[in-house]
XYZ file of C-alpha atoms in Angstrom:
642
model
C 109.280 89.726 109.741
C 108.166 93.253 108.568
C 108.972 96.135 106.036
C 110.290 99.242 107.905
C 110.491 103.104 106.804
C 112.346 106.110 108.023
C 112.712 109.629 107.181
C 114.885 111.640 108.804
C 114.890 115.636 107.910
C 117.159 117.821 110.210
C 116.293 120.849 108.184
C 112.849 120.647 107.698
C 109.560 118.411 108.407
C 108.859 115.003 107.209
C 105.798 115.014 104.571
C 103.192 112.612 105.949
C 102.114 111.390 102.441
C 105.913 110.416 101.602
C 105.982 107.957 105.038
C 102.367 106.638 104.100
C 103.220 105.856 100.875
C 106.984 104.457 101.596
C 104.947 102.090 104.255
C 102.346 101.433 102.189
C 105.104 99.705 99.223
C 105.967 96.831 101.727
C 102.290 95.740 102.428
C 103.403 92.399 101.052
C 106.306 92.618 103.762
C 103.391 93.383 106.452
C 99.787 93.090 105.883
C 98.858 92.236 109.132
C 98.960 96.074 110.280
C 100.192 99.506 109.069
C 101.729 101.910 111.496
C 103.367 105.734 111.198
C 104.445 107.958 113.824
C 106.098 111.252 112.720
C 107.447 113.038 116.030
C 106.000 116.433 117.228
C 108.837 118.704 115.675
C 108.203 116.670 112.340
C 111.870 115.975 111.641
C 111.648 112.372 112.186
C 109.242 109.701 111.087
C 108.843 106.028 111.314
C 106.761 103.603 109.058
C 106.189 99.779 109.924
C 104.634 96.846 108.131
C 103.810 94.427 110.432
C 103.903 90.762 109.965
C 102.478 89.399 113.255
C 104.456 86.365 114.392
C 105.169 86.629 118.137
C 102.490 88.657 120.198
C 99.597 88.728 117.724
C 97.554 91.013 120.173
C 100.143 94.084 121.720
C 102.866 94.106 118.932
C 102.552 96.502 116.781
C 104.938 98.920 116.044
C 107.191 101.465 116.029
C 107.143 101.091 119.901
C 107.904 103.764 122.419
C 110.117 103.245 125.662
C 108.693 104.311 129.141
C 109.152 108.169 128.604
C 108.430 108.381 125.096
C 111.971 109.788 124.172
C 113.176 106.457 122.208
C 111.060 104.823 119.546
C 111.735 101.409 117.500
C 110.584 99.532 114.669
C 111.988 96.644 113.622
C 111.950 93.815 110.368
C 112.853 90.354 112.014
C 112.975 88.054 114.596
C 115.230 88.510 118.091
C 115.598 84.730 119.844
C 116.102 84.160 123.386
C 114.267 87.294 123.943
C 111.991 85.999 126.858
C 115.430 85.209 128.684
C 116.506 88.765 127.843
C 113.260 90.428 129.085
C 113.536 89.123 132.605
C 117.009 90.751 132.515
C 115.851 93.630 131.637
C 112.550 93.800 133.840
C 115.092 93.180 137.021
C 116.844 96.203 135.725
C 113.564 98.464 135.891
C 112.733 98.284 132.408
C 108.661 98.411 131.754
C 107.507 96.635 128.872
C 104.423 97.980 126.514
C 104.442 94.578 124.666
C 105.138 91.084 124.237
C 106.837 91.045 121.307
C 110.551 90.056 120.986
C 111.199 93.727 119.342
C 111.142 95.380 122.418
C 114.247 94.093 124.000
C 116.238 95.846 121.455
C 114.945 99.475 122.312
C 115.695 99.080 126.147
C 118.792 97.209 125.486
C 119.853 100.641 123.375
C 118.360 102.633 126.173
C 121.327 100.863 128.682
C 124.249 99.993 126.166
C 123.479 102.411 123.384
C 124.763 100.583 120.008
C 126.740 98.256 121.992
C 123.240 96.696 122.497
C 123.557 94.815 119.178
C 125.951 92.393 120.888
C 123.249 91.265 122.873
C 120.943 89.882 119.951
C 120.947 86.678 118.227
C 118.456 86.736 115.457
C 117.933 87.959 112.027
C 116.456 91.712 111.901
C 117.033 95.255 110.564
C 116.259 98.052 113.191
C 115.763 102.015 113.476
C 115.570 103.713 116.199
C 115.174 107.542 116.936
C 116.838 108.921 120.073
C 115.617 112.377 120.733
C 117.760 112.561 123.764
C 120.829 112.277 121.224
C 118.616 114.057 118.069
C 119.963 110.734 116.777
C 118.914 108.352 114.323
C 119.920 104.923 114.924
C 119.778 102.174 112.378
C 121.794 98.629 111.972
C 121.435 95.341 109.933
C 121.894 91.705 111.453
C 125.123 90.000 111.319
C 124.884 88.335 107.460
C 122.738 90.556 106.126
C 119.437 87.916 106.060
C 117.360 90.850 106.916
C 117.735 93.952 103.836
C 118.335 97.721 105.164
C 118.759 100.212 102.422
C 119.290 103.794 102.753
C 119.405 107.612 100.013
C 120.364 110.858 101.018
C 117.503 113.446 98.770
C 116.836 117.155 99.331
C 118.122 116.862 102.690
C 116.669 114.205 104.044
C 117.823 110.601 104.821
C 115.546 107.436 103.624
C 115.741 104.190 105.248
C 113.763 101.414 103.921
C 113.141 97.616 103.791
C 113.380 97.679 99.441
C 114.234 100.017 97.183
C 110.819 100.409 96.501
C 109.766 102.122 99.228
C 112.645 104.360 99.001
C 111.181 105.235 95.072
C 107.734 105.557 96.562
C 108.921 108.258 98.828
C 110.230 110.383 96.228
C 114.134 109.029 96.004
C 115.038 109.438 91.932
C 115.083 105.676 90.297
C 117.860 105.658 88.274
C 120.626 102.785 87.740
C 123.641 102.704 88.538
C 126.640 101.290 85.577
C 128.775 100.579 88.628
C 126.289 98.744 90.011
C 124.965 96.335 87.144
C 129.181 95.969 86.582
C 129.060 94.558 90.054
C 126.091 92.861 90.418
C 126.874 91.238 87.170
C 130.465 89.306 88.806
C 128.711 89.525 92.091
C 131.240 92.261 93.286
C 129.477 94.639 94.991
C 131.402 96.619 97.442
C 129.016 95.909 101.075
C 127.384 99.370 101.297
C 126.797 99.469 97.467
C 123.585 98.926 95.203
C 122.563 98.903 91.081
C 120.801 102.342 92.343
C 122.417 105.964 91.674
C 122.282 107.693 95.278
C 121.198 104.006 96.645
C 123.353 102.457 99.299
C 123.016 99.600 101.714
C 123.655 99.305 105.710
C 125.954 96.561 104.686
C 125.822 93.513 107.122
C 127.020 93.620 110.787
C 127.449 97.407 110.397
C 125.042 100.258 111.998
C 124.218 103.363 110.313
C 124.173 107.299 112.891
C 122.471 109.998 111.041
C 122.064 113.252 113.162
C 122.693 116.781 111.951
C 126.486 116.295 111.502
C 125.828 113.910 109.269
C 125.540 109.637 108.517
C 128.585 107.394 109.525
C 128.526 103.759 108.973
C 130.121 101.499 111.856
C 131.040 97.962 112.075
C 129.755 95.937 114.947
C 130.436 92.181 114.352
C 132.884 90.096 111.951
C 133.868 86.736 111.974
C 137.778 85.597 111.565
C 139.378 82.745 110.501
C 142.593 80.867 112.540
C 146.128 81.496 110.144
C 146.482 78.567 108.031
C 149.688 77.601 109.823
C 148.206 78.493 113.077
C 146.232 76.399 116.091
C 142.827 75.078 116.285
C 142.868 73.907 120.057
C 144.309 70.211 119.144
C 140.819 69.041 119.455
C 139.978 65.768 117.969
C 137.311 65.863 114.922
C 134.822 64.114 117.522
C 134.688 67.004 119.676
C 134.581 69.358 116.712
C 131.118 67.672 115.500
C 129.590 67.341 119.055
C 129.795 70.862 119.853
C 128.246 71.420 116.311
C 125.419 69.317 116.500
C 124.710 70.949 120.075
C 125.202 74.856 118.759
C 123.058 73.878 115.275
C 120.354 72.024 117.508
C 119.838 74.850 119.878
C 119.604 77.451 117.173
C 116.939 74.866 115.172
C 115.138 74.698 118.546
C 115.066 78.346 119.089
C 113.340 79.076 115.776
C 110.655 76.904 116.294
C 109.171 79.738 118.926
C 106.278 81.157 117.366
C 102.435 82.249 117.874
C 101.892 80.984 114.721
C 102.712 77.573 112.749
C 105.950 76.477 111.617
C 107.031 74.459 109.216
C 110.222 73.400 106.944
C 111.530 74.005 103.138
C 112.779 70.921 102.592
C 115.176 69.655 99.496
C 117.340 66.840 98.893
C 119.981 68.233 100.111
C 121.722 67.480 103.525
C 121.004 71.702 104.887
C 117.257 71.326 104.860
C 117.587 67.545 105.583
C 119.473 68.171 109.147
C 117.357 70.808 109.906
C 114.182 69.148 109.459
C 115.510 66.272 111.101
C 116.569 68.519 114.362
C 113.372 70.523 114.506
C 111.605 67.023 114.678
C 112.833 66.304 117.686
C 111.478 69.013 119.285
C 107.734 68.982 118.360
C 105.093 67.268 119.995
C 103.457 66.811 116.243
C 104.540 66.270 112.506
C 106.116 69.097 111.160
C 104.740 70.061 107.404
C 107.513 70.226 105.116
C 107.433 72.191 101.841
C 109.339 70.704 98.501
C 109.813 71.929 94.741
C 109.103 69.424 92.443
C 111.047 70.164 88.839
C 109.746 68.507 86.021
C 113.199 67.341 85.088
C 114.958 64.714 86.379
C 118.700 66.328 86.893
C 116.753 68.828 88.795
C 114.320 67.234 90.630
C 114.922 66.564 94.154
C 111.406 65.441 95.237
C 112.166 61.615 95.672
C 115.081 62.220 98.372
C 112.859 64.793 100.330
C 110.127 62.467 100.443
C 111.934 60.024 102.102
C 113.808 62.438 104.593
C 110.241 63.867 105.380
C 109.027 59.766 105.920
C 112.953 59.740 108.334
C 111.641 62.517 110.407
C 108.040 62.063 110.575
C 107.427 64.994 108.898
C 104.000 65.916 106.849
C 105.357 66.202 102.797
C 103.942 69.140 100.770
C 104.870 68.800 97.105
C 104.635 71.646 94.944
C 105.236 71.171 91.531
C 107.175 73.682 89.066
C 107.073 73.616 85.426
C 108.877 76.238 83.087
C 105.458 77.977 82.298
C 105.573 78.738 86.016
C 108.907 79.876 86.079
C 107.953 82.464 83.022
C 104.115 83.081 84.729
C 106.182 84.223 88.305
C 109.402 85.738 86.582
C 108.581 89.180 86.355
C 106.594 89.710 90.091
C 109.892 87.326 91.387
C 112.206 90.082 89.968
C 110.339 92.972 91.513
C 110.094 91.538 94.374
C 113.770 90.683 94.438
C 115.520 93.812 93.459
C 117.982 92.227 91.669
C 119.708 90.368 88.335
C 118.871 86.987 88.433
C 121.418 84.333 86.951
C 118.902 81.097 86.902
C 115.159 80.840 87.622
C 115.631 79.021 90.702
C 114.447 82.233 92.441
C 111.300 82.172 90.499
C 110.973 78.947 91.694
C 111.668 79.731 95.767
C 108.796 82.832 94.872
C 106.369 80.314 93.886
C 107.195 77.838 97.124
C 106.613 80.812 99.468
C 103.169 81.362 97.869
C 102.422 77.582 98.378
C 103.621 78.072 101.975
C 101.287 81.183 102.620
C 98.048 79.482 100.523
C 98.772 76.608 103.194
C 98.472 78.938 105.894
C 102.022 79.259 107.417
C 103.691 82.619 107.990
C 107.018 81.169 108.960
C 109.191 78.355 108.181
C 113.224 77.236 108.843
C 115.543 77.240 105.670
C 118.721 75.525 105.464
C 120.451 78.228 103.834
C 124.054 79.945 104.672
C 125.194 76.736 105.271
C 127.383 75.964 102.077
C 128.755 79.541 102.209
C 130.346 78.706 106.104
C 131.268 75.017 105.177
C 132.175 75.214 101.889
C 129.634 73.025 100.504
C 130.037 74.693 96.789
C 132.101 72.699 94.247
C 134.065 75.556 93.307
C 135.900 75.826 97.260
C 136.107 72.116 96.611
C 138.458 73.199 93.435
C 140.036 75.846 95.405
C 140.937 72.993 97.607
C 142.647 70.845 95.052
C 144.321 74.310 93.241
C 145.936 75.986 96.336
C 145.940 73.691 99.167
C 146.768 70.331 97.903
C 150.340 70.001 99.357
C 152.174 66.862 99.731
C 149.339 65.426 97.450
C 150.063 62.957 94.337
C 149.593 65.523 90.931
C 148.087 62.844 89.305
C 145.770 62.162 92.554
C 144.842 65.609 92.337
C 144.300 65.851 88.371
C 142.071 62.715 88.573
C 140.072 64.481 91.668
C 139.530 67.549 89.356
C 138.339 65.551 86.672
C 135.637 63.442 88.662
C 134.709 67.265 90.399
C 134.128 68.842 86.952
C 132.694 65.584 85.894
C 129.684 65.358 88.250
C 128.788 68.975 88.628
C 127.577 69.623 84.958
C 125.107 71.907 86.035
C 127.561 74.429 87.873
C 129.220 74.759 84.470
C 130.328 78.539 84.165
C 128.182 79.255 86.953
C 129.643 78.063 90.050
C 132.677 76.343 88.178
C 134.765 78.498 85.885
C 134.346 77.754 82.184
C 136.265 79.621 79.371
C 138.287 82.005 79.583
C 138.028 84.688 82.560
C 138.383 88.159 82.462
C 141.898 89.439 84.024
C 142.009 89.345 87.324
C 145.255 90.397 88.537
C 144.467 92.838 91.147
C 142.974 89.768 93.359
C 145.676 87.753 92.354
C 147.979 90.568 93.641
C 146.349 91.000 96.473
C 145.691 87.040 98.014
C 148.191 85.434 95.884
C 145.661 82.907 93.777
C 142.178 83.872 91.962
C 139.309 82.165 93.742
C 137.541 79.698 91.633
C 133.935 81.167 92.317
C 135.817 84.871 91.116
C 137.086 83.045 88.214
C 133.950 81.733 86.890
C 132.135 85.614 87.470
C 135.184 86.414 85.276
C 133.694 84.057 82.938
C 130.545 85.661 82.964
C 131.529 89.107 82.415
C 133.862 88.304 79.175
C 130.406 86.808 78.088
C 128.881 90.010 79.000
C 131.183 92.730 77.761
C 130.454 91.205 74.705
C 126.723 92.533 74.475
C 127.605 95.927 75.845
C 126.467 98.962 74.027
C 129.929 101.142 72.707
C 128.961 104.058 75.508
C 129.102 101.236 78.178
C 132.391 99.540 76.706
C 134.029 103.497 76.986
C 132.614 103.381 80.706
C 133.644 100.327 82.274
C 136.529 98.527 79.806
C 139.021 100.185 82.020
C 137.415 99.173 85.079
C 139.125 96.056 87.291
C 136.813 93.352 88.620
C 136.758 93.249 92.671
C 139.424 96.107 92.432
C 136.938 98.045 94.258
C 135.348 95.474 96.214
C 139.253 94.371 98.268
C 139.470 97.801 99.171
C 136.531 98.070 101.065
C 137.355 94.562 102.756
C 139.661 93.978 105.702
C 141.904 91.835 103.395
C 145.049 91.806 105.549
C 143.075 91.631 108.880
C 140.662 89.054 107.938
C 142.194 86.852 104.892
C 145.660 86.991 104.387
C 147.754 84.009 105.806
C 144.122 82.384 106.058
C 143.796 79.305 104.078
C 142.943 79.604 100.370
C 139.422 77.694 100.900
C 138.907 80.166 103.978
C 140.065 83.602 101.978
C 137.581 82.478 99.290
C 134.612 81.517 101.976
C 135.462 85.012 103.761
C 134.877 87.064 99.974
C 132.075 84.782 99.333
C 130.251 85.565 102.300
C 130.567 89.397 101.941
C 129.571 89.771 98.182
C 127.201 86.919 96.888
C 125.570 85.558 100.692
C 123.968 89.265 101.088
C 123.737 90.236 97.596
C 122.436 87.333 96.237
C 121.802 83.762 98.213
C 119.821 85.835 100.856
C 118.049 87.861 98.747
C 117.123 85.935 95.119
C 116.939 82.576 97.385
C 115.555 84.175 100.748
C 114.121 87.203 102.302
C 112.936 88.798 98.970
C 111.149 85.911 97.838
C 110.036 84.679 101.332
C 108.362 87.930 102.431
C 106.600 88.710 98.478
C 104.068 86.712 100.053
C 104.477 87.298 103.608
C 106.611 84.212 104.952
C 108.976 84.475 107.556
C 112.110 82.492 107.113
C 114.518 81.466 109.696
C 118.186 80.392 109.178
C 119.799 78.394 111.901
C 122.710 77.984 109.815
C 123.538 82.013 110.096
C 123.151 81.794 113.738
C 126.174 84.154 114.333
C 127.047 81.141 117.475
C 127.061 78.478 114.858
C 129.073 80.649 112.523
C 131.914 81.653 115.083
C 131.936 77.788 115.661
C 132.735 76.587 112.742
C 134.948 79.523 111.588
C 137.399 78.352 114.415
C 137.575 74.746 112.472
C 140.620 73.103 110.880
C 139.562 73.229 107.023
C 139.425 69.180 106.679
C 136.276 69.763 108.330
C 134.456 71.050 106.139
C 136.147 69.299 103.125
C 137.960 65.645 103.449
C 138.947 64.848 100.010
C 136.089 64.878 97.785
C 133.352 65.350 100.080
C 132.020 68.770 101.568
C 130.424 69.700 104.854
C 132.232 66.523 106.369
C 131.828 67.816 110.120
C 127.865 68.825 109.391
C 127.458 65.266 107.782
C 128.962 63.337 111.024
C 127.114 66.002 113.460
C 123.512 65.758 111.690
C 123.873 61.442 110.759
C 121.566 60.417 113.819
C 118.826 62.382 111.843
C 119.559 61.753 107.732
C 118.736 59.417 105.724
C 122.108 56.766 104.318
C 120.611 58.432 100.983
C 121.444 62.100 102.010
C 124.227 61.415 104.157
C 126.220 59.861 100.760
C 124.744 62.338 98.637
C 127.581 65.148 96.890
C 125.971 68.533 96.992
C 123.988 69.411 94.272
C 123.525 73.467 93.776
C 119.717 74.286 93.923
C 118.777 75.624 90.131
C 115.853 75.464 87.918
C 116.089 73.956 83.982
C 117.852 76.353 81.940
C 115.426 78.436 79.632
C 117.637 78.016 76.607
C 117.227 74.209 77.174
C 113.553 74.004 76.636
C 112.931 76.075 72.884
C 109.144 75.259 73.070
C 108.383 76.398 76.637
C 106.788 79.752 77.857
C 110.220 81.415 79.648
C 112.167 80.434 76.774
C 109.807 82.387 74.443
C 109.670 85.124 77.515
C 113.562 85.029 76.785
C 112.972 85.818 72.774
C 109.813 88.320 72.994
C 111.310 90.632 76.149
C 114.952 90.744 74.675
C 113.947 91.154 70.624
C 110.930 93.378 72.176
C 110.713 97.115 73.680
C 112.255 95.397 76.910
C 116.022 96.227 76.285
C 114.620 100.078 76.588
C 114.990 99.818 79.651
C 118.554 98.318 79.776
C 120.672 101.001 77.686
C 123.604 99.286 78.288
C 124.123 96.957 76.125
C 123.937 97.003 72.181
C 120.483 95.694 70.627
C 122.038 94.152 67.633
C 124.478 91.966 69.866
C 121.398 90.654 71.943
C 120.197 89.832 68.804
C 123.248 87.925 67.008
C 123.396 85.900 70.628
C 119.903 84.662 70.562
C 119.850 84.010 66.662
C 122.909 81.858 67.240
C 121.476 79.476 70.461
C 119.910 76.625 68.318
C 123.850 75.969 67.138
C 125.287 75.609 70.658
C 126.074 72.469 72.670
C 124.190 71.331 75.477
C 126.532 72.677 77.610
C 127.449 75.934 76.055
C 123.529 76.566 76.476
C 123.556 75.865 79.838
C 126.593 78.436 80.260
C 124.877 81.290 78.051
C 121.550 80.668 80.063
C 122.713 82.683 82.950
C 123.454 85.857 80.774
C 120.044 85.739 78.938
C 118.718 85.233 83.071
C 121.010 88.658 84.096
C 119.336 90.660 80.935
C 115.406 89.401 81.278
C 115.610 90.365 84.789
C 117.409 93.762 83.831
C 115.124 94.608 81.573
C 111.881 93.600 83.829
C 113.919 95.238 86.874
C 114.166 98.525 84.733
C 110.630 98.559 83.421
C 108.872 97.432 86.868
C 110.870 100.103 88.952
C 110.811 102.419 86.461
C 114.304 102.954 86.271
C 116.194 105.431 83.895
C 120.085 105.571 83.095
């Protein structure tokens, strides 16, 4: 993993000074070597962070192919490569390095961007054809790797973070739109909380040359009709071929010059990964676990014993709420986003204990609840919309028990109080996701605090209006299943937007770690996309097939266990501790400066009035005091104006 930069200037000559600097923002990305090349007419130039992982010694980039006329750099890992080299070798293809980057420019070289179908990894890419006078740039298949692009005075900035885009002169400014979005996790795929920011939104590939930039899908995944065939395979077959395709893309992110180990949790994800990747090493993996100082939200116990299952070395770290408010503001920076719980804090901390251990990589079990459903709120989706032929008071009694044990997802993940309208979804799949519904929730809570210039903005705007539009909603979701439409949004707004970014990359690579997510292998996903939805929920009980097809390697305690969302202790739950005074000083402070949309004296009212709230209504109000600290560190860190 690495931070990439390019600037691309048709008109006129790239400024050395802007690519230095833009490359010198994502040291923490790569601080193993810093690289520019600026070509000899000075219209293009290429900046590369490297992280050294595979081919410590000959791979550092950007990379030229044989004749000089194609250069590369790329941010992530390609697997299978050494398969894919011999191919291309054969095919008279000479190779200046070892590293698994390579493949990718003389793939391009042969199938121009058709070359993408050829990779199976996680990575963000640019590479300049002057054959073509073409710039060619494209994001992996989810989105795990970040590739953000601004048109300014002519020129065309690609970057790793927004950051570097800032650092090379692009305006930091927000975007209303944007925090609108990012606030219900609605942001259309190409969009960002930055004016004149946009995204290379996942499985898509960005041409600039002097015509112009076009954005181009390359890859989607589709689910069967809900009233049409899966292949009449029995649910045996279904979860052998699963734990085959999960076990080969476990065993082919172990490859590695450097150590690997495991974030582990109690939850089954991390728990059947660990367990797979065991099987394939010669010696006791290390596995890395957060330790929460409260019980709902510790997890420690049921990692230790899935480490002591798969012989695996355990490496507690523990996290208090003083660390949570020590890390918040660097996690926030680093992240580029709103935060809605600390628990990203918390994953920024883990990757420093990971790096001060002296591993640059490990595997993560994340993406799997958003293709199997693993949330509680597809669970209610289930129940709402596809609960035919089922006893009402069956169902009722199931919804009761859901909302019963998931406390902690309360207006969250789970809706709570009333939503926001949301009629134009409704309109458009026929039923309001439950995961839309509780965003809903969130932004009623928010419009609330919103200054009167904001409310004259946005008060007309429609939630996800925008968002369907830019979605293939009658090619991809409708006549899908309801728990498959919702999956399908899911995975295009909050995977990429948020899961990937306050739970992965962004926090992973603030300190240099590498992680790798077999569960976003794009085989695994087309896998279980083709599955019957009693799959991946049967009754009560989520990620069914994954349960059956990782069993040989979990413990009974796992294996039983109901998923429980990863979050950190709400702030508002803990009066006397550091982030909860963090909360009080930033938002009654100087900090809301920096966030001129919402009304000072409405902030105010909301925190004077937390000490006569339930337990619950805390934990629901917690996530909108989370979305306006990290506004107002986001604005002040970046240096952001309206």
């Amino acid at each position: 993993m690495c931070g990439i930069v390019a600037i691309y200037h048709p008109n006129s000559r790239v400024e050395p000074d802007c690519l230095l600097q833009a490359t010198a923002r994502l040291h923490h990305r790569g601080p193993d070597a810093q690289r520019q090349w600026i070509a000899p007419h000075g219209q293009v130039g290429l900046g590369h962070a490297r992280l050294s992982i595979i081919d410590l010694v000959t791979g550092d980039q950007p990379i030229a192919n044989e004749d000089g006329q194609r250069h590369i750099i790329v941010n992530g890992e390609l697997y299978d490569f050494a398969r894919i080299r011999r191919e291309l070798e054969l095919g008279g293809h000479r190779f200046r390095t070892g590293s698994d980057s390579e493949i990718a420019l003389h793939l391009y070289e042969d199938m121009g961007p058709r070359c993408l179908e050829r990779l199976r990894g996680e990575y963000a890419l640019v590479i300049w054809d002057e054959a073509r006078q073409q710039l060619f740039a494209a994001r992996d298949r989810f989105g795990i790797k970040p590739l953000f692009f601004a048109r300014h005075r002519g020129a065309l900035y690609i970057a790793s973070e927004v950051k570097a885009l800032f650092a090379a002169g692009v305006p930091a400014r927000w975007s209303l739109q944007g925090l609108f979005d990012a606030a219900v996790m609605g942001m259309p795929p190409a969009a960002t909380m930055f004016q004149g920011v946009s995204q290379v939104p996942p499985g898509h590939y960005l041409l600039a040359g002097p015509d112009g930039v076009q954005l181009r899908r390359y890859w989607d995944f589709s689910y069967p009709e809900a009233d049409g065939r899966t292949g009449g395979r029995a649910d045996a077959e279904w979860i052998e071929e699963l734990h085959a395709t999960l076990d080969e893309a476990v065993r082919l992110r172990l490859r590695a010059d450097v150590p690997v180990g495991c974030y582990l949790s109690g939850g089954l994800d991390s728990c059947a990964v660990i367990g797979l990747a065991a099987r394939h090493l010669p010696t006791p993996i290390r596995a890395f676990t957060l330790a929460f100082d409260q019980a709902a939200y510790d997890e420690a116990p049921i990692a230790r014993e899935m480490a002591a299952r798969a012989n695996a070395e355990f490496y507690p770290i523990p996290i208090r709420q003083a660390d949570l408010a020590e890390h918040f503001a660097d996690a926030v920076w680093n992240a580029e986003t709103l935060f809605i719980n600390g628990h990203g804090v918390a994953k920024y901390a883990l990757s420093r204990a990971v790096r001060d251990a002296g591993y640059k990589v490990v595997l993560t079990g994340e993406g799997s609840d958003e293709i199997l459903a693993g949330y509680p709120h597809f669970r209610r989706d289930m129940l709402l919309y596809d609960s035919a032929g089922q006893d009402p008071d069956v169902v009722r009694s199931l919804m009761a028990e859901l909302e019963g044990s998931n406390a902690v997802s309360r207006g969250m993940l789970l809706p709570d109080g009333e939503s926001v309208p949301l009629d134009a979804v409704r309109s458009a799949l026929g039923f309001v996701p439950s995961w839309m519904e509780a965003a809903g929730g969130r932004l009623r809570q928010m419009q609330a605090l919103w200054s009167a210039d904001a409310a004259g903005t946005l008060g007309g705007r429609v939630p996800y209006g925008e968002l369907l539009e830019h979605l293939p909603v009658r090619d991809r979701m409708v006549g899908r299943a309801p728990v498959n439409q919702a999956l399908y949004l899911w995975a295009k707004t909050v995977l990429p937007n948020y899961i990937l970014t306050v739970l992965g990359d962004r926090m992973e690579m603030a300190h240099s770690v590498e992680g790798r997510v077999p569960f976003l292998d794009h085989e695994v996903v087309e896998l279980i996309s083709r599955m019957p939805v009693h799959l991946k929920i049967r009754g009560m009980t989520e990620k069914y097939v994954l349960r059956e097809a990782a069993r040989p390697v979990l413990t009974e305690t796992v294996y039983r266990r109901q998923k429980h969302p990863f979050l950190s202790p709400p702030a508002t739950l803990n009066p006397h501790d550091r982030l909860h005074a963090m909360v009080h000083d930033t938002l009654l402070g100087s900090g809301l400066d920096r966030m001129p949309f919402v009304d000072r004296r409405r902030v105010t009212r909301l925190l004077d009035g937390l000490g006569a709230l339930s337990p619950g209504e805390q934990v629901s109000i917690d996530q909108i005091l989370m979305i306006l600290l990290s506004g107002c560190v986001l604005g002040e860190r970046l240096g952001l104006t309206a």
